[in-house]
Coordinates of N, CA and C in Angstrom, one line a residue:
X1 N -2.8 78.7 -75.8 CA -4.0 79.1 -75.0 C -3.7 78.8 -73.5
X2 N -4.2 79.7 -72.7 CA -4.0 79.6 -71.3 C -5.2 80.1 -70.5
X3 N -5.3 79.7 -69.3 CA -6.3 80.3 -68.4 C -7.7 80.1 -69.0
X4 N -8.5 81.2 -68.8 CA -9.9 81.2 -69.2 C -10.1 80.9 -70.7
X5 N -9.2 81.2 -71.5 CA -9.3 81.0 -73.0 C -9.4 79.5 -73.2
X6 N -8.9 78.6 -72.4 CA -9.1 77.2 -72.5 C -10.5 76.8 -72.5
X7 N -11.4 77.5 -71.8 CA -12.8 77.2 -71.6 C -13.6 77.5 -72.8
X8 N -13.1 78.2 -73.7 CA -13.9 78.6 -74.9 C -13.9 77.5 -75.9
X9 N -12.8 76.7 -76.0 CA -12.7 75.7 -77.0 C -11.5 76.1 -77.9
X10 N -11.3 75.2 -78.9 CA -10.2 75.5 -79.8 C -10.4 74.9 -81.2
X11 N -9.7 75.4 -82.1 CA -9.7 74.8 -83.5 C -8.2 74.5 -83.9
X12 N -8.0 73.3 -84.2 CA -6.6 72.9 -84.5 C -6.4 72.6 -86.0
X13 N -7.4 73.0 -86.8 CA -7.4 72.7 -88.2 C -6.4 73.5 -89.0
X14 N -6.0 72.9 -90.1 CA -5.1 73.6 -91.0 C -5.5 73.2 -92.4
X15 N -5.7 74.2 -93.3 CA -6.2 73.9 -94.6 C -5.2 73.1 -95.5
X16 N -5.8 72.2 -96.3 CA -5.0 71.5 -97.3 C -4.3 70.2 -96.8
X17 N -4.4 69.9 -95.5 CA -3.7 68.7 -95.0 C -4.7 67.5 -95.0
X18 N -4.1 66.4 -94.8 CA -4.9 65.2 -94.7 C -4.0 64.1 -94.0
X19 N -4.3 62.9 -94.2 CA -3.6 61.8 -93.5 C -2.1 61.7 -94.0
X20 N -1.9 61.8 -95.2 CA -0.5 61.6 -95.8 C 0.3 62.9 -95.5
X21 N 1.5 62.8 -95.1 CA 2.4 63.9 -94.8 C 2.7 64.8 -96.0
X22 N 2.7 64.2 -97.2 CA 3.0 65.0 -98.4 C 1.8 65.7 -99.0
X23 N 0.6 65.4 -98.4 CA -0.5 66.2 -98.9 C -0.4 67.6 -98.4
X24 N -0.6 68.6 -99.3 CA -0.6 70.0 -99.0 C 0.7 70.6 -99.1
X25 N 1.7 69.9 -99.7 CA 3.0 70.5 -99.8 C 3.0 71.8 -100.6
X26 N 2.0 72.0 -101.4 CA 2.0 73.2 -102.2 C 1.5 74.4 -101.4
X27 N 1.0 74.2 -100.2 CA 0.6 75.3 -99.3 C 1.8 75.6 -98.3
X28 N 1.9 76.8 -97.8 CA 3.0 77.2 -96.9 C 2.5 77.2 -95.5
X29 N 3.3 76.7 -94.6 CA 3.1 76.8 -93.1 C 1.8 76.0 -92.7
X30 N 1.6 74.8 -93.3 CA 0.5 74.0 -92.8 C 0.8 73.2 -91.6
X31 N -0.2 72.9 -90.9 CA 0.0 72.0 -89.7 C -0.4 70.6 -90.0
X32 N 0.5 69.7 -90.1 CA 0.2 68.3 -90.4 C -0.7 67.7 -89.4
X33 N -1.4 66.6 -89.8 CA -2.4 66.0 -89.0 C -1.8 65.5 -87.7
X34 N -0.6 64.9 -87.7 CA 0.0 64.5 -86.5 C 0.2 65.6 -85.5
X35 N 0.6 66.8 -86.0 CA 0.8 67.9 -85.1 C -0.6 68.4 -84.6
X36 N -1.6 68.4 -85.4 CA -2.9 68.8 -85.0 C -3.4 67.9 -83.8
X37 N -3.2 66.6 -84.0 CA -3.6 65.7 -82.9 C -2.8 65.9 -81.6
X38 N -1.5 66.2 -81.8 CA -0.7 66.6 -80.6 C -1.1 67.9 -80.0
X39 N -1.5 68.8 -80.8 CA -2.1 70.1 -80.2 C -3.3 69.8 -79.4
X40 N -4.2 68.9 -79.9 CA -5.4 68.5 -79.2 C -5.1 67.9 -77.9
X41 N -4.1 67.0 -77.9 CA -3.7 66.4 -76.6 C -3.1 67.4 -75.6
X42 N -2.3 68.3 -76.2 CA -1.7 69.4 -75.3 C -2.8 70.3 -74.7
X43 N -3.8 70.6 -75.6 CA -5.0 71.4 -75.1 C -5.7 70.6 -73.9
X44 N -5.9 69.3 -74.1 CA -6.5 68.6 -73.0 C -5.7 68.6 -71.7
X45 N -4.4 68.5 -71.8 CA -3.5 68.5 -70.7 C -3.6 69.9 -70.0
X46 N -3.5 70.9 -70.8 CA -3.6 72.3 -70.2 C -5.0 72.5 -69.5
X47 N -6.0 72.1 -70.2 CA -7.3 72.2 -69.6 C -7.4 71.5 -68.3
X48 N -6.9 70.2 -68.2 CA -6.9 69.4 -67.0 C -6.1 70.1 -65.9
X49 N -5.0 70.8 -66.3 CA -4.2 71.5 -65.3 C -5.0 72.7 -64.7
X50 N -5.8 73.3 -65.6 CA -6.6 74.5 -65.2 C -7.8 74.2 -64.4
X51 N -8.6 73.2 -64.8 CA -9.9 72.9 -64.2 C -10.0 71.5 -63.5
X52 N -8.9 70.7 -63.6 CA -8.9 69.4 -63.0 C -9.4 68.3 -64.0
X53 N -9.0 67.1 -63.7 CA -9.3 65.9 -64.6 C -10.8 65.7 -64.7
X54 N -11.5 65.7 -63.6 CA -13.0 65.4 -63.7 C -13.7 66.4 -64.5
X55 N -13.4 67.7 -64.3 CA -14.0 68.8 -65.1 C -13.7 68.7 -66.5
X56 N -12.4 68.3 -66.8 CA -12.0 68.1 -68.2 C -12.7 67.0 -68.8
X57 N -12.9 65.8 -68.1 CA -13.6 64.7 -68.7 C -15.1 65.1 -69.0
X58 N -15.7 65.8 -68.0 CA -17.0 66.3 -68.2 C -17.2 67.2 -69.4
X59 N -16.3 68.1 -69.5 CA -16.3 69.1 -70.6 C -16.1 68.4 -72.0
X60 N -15.1 67.5 -72.0 CA -14.8 66.7 -73.3 C -16.0 65.9 -73.7
X61 N -16.7 65.3 -72.7 CA -17.8 64.4 -73.0 C -19.0 65.2 -73.5
X62 N -19.0 66.5 -73.3 CA -20.1 67.3 -73.8 C -19.7 68.2 -75.0
X63 N -18.5 67.9 -75.5 CA -18.0 68.8 -76.6 C -18.3 68.2 -77.9
X64 N -18.2 69.0 -78.9 CA -18.3 68.6 -80.3 C -16.9 68.5 -80.8
X65 N -16.6 67.3 -81.3 CA -15.3 67.1 -82.0 C -15.6 66.8 -83.4
X66 N -15.1 67.6 -84.3 CA -15.3 67.4 -85.7 C -13.9 67.2 -86.4
X67 N -13.8 66.1 -87.1 CA -12.6 65.8 -87.8 C -13.0 65.5 -89.2
X68 N -12.5 66.3 -90.2 CA -12.8 66.1 -91.6 C -11.6 65.6 -92.3
X69 N -11.7 64.4 -92.9 CA -10.5 63.9 -93.6 C -11.0 63.2 -94.9
X70 N -10.2 63.1 -95.8 CA -10.5 62.4 -97.0 C -10.3 63.0 -98.3
X71 N -10.7 64.3 -98.4 CA -10.7 64.9 -99.7 C -9.3 65.3 -100.2
X72 N -8.5 65.8 -99.4 CA -7.2 66.4 -99.8 C -6.2 65.3 -100.3
X73 N -6.2 64.1 -99.7 CA -5.3 63.1 -100.2 C -5.6 62.7 -101.6
X74 N -6.9 62.7 -101.9 CA -7.3 62.4 -103.3 C -7.2 63.6 -104.2
X75 N -7.8 64.7 -103.8 CA -7.9 65.9 -104.7 C -6.6 66.6 -104.9
X76 N -6.0 67.0 -103.8 CA -4.8 67.8 -103.8 C -3.5 67.0 -104.0
X77 N -3.5 65.8 -103.6 CA -2.3 65.0 -103.7 C -2.3 64.0 -104.8
X78 N -3.4 63.7 -105.4 CA -3.4 62.7 -106.5 C -4.0 63.3 -107.8
X79 N -5.1 63.9 -107.7 CA -5.8 64.3 -108.9 C -5.4 65.7 -109.5
X80 N -5.3 66.7 -108.6 CA -5.1 68.1 -109.1 C -3.6 68.4 -109.4
X81 N -2.7 67.8 -108.7 CA -1.3 68.2 -108.9 C -0.8 67.3 -110.1
X82 N -0.5 68.0 -111.2 CA 0.0 67.2 -112.4 C 1.3 66.5 -112.1
X83 N 1.3 65.2 -112.4 CA 2.5 64.4 -112.2 C 2.9 64.4 -110.7
X84 N 2.0 64.4 -109.8 CA 2.3 64.3 -108.4 C 3.1 63.0 -108.1
X85 N 3.8 63.1 -107.0 CA 4.6 61.9 -106.6 C 3.6 60.7 -106.4
X86 N 2.5 60.9 -105.8 CA 1.5 59.8 -105.5 C 0.9 59.3 -106.8
X87 N 0.6 60.1 -107.8 CA 0.0 59.6 -109.0 C 1.1 58.9 -109.9
X88 N 2.4 59.2 -109.7 CA 3.4 58.5 -110.3 C 3.7 57.2 -109.6
X89 N 3.5 57.2 -108.3 CA 3.8 56.0 -107.5 C 2.7 54.9 -107.6
X90 N 1.4 55.4 -107.8 CA 0.3 54.5 -107.7 C -0.6 54.7 -108.9
X91 N -1.2 53.6 -109.4 CA -2.4 53.6 -110.2 C -3.6 53.8 -109.3
X92 N -4.7 54.3 -109.7 CA -5.8 54.6 -108.8 C -6.3 53.4 -108.1
X93 N -6.3 52.2 -108.8 CA -6.8 51.0 -108.2 C -5.9 50.5 -107.0
X94 N -4.6 50.9 -107.0 CA -3.8 50.5 -105.9 C -3.6 51.7 -104.9
X95 N -3.9 52.9 -105.3 CA -3.9 54.0 -104.4 C -5.0 54.0 -103.4
X96 N -6.2 53.5 -103.8 CA -7.3 53.5 -102.9 C -7.0 52.6 -101.7
X97 N -6.6 51.3 -101.9 CA -6.3 50.5 -100.7 C -5.2 51.1 -99.8
X98 N -4.2 51.7 -100.5 CA -3.1 52.4 -99.7 C -3.7 53.5 -98.8
X99 N -4.5 54.3 -99.3 CA -5.1 55.4 -98.6 C -6.0 54.8 -97.4
X100 N -6.8 53.8 -97.7 CA -7.6 53.2 -96.7 C -6.7 52.7 -95.5
X101 N -5.6 52.0 -95.8 CA -4.8 51.5 -94.8 C -4.2 52.6 -93.9
X102 N -3.8 53.7 -94.6 CA -3.3 54.9 -93.8 C -4.3 55.5 -93.0
X103 N -5.6 55.6 -93.5 CA -6.6 56.2 -92.7 C -6.9 55.3 -91.4
X104 N -6.9 54.0 -91.6 CA -7.1 53.1 -90.5 C -6.1 53.4 -89.3
X105 N -4.9 53.6 -89.7 CA -3.9 53.8 -88.7 C -4.1 55.1 -87.9
X106 N -4.4 56.2 -88.7 CA -4.7 57.5 -88.0 C -6.0 57.5 -87.2
X107 N -7.0 56.9 -87.8 CA -8.3 56.8 -87.0 C -8.2 56.0 -85.7
X108 N -7.4 55.0 -85.8 CA -7.1 54.2 -84.5 C -6.5 55.1 -83.5
X109 N -5.5 55.9 -83.8 CA -4.9 56.8 -82.9 C -5.9 57.8 -82.4
X110 N -6.7 58.4 -83.2 CA -7.8 59.3 -82.8 C -8.7 58.7 -81.8
X111 N -9.2 57.5 -82.2 CA -10.2 56.8 -81.3 C -9.6 56.5 -79.9
X112 N -8.4 56.0 -79.9 CA -7.7 55.7 -78.7 C -7.5 56.9 -77.8
X113 N -7.1 58.0 -78.4 CA -6.9 59.3 -77.6 C -8.2 59.8 -77.1
X114 N -9.4 59.5 -77.7 CA -10.7 60.0 -77.2 C -11.2 59.1 -76.1
X115 N -10.8 57.8 -76.1 CA -11.4 56.9 -75.1 C -11.3 57.4 -73.7
X116 N -10.3 58.0 -73.3 CA -10.1 58.4 -71.9 C -11.1 59.5 -71.5
X117 N -11.7 60.2 -72.5 CA -12.6 61.3 -72.2 C -14.1 60.9 -72.4
X118 N -14.4 59.7 -72.8 CA -15.7 59.2 -73.0 C -16.1 58.4 -71.7
X119 N -17.0 58.9 -70.9 CA -17.3 58.3 -69.6 C -17.7 56.8 -69.6
X120 N -18.3 56.3 -70.7 CA -18.8 55.0 -70.7 C -17.9 54.0 -71.3
X121 N -16.7 54.4 -71.7 CA -15.7 53.5 -72.3 C -14.6 53.4 -71.3
X122 N -14.3 52.1 -70.9 CA -13.2 51.9 -69.9 C -11.9 51.6 -70.5
X123 N -10.9 51.4 -69.7 CA -9.6 51.1 -70.2 C -9.5 49.8 -70.9
X124 N -10.3 48.8 -70.5 CA -10.3 47.5 -71.1 C -10.8 47.6 -72.5
X125 N -11.8 48.4 -72.8 CA -12.3 48.6 -74.1 C -11.2 49.2 -75.0
X126 N -10.4 50.1 -74.5 CA -9.3 50.8 -75.2 C -8.3 49.7 -75.5
X127 N -7.9 48.9 -74.5 CA -6.9 47.8 -74.8 C -7.3 46.8 -75.8
X128 N -8.6 46.4 -75.8 CA -9.1 45.5 -76.8 C -9.1 46.1 -78.2
X129 N -9.5 47.4 -78.3 CA -9.5 48.1 -79.5 C -8.1 48.1 -80.1
X130 N -7.1 48.5 -79.2 CA -5.7 48.7 -79.6 C -5.2 47.4 -80.1
X131 N -5.5 46.3 -79.4 CA -4.9 45.0 -79.8 C -5.5 44.5 -81.2
X132 N -6.7 44.9 -81.5 CA -7.3 44.5 -82.7 C -6.8 45.3 -83.9
X133 N -6.3 46.5 -83.6 CA -5.9 47.5 -84.7 C -4.4 47.8 -84.7
X134 N -3.7 46.9 -84.0 CA -2.2 47.0 -84.0 C -1.7 48.4 -83.6
X135 N -2.2 48.9 -82.5 CA -1.7 50.2 -82.0 C -1.6 50.1 -80.5
X136 N -1.0 51.2 -80.0 CA -0.8 51.2 -78.5 C -1.8 52.0 -77.8
X137 N -2.3 51.5 -76.7 CA -3.3 52.2 -75.9 C -2.7 52.8 -74.7
X138 N -2.8 54.1 -74.5 CA -2.3 54.8 -73.3 C -3.4 54.9 -72.3
X139 N -3.4 54.2 -71.2 CA -4.4 54.3 -70.2 C -3.9 54.9 -69.0

């Protein structure tokens, strides 16, 4: 996306993916969650280069960001795929805490990346959040 197309918005979703990199392997040419998040960051940088940092912050603070996660790691990666690697690796009672810990890691990254575009949250809030959740804050 370039120029005025940046002003319309974007969709970075890819069907069948979720937090775990092996979720969705049965689909072809999917965009993993890490790449989707990188694409979102790239979009923000391109938008800032086009309209400026202040206008980008304003636009992002008024935007709808929808991230849907949760179903594919269970349904496509554990339940529906017969003898999936995850169902062989984990019993359901140990898979759930594993998934929760992976979600916490990714959600921390998502939240930290959004902090710079929320006008009421400053860099100190970002640093405190990062220290509590064992991740790095880019300010």
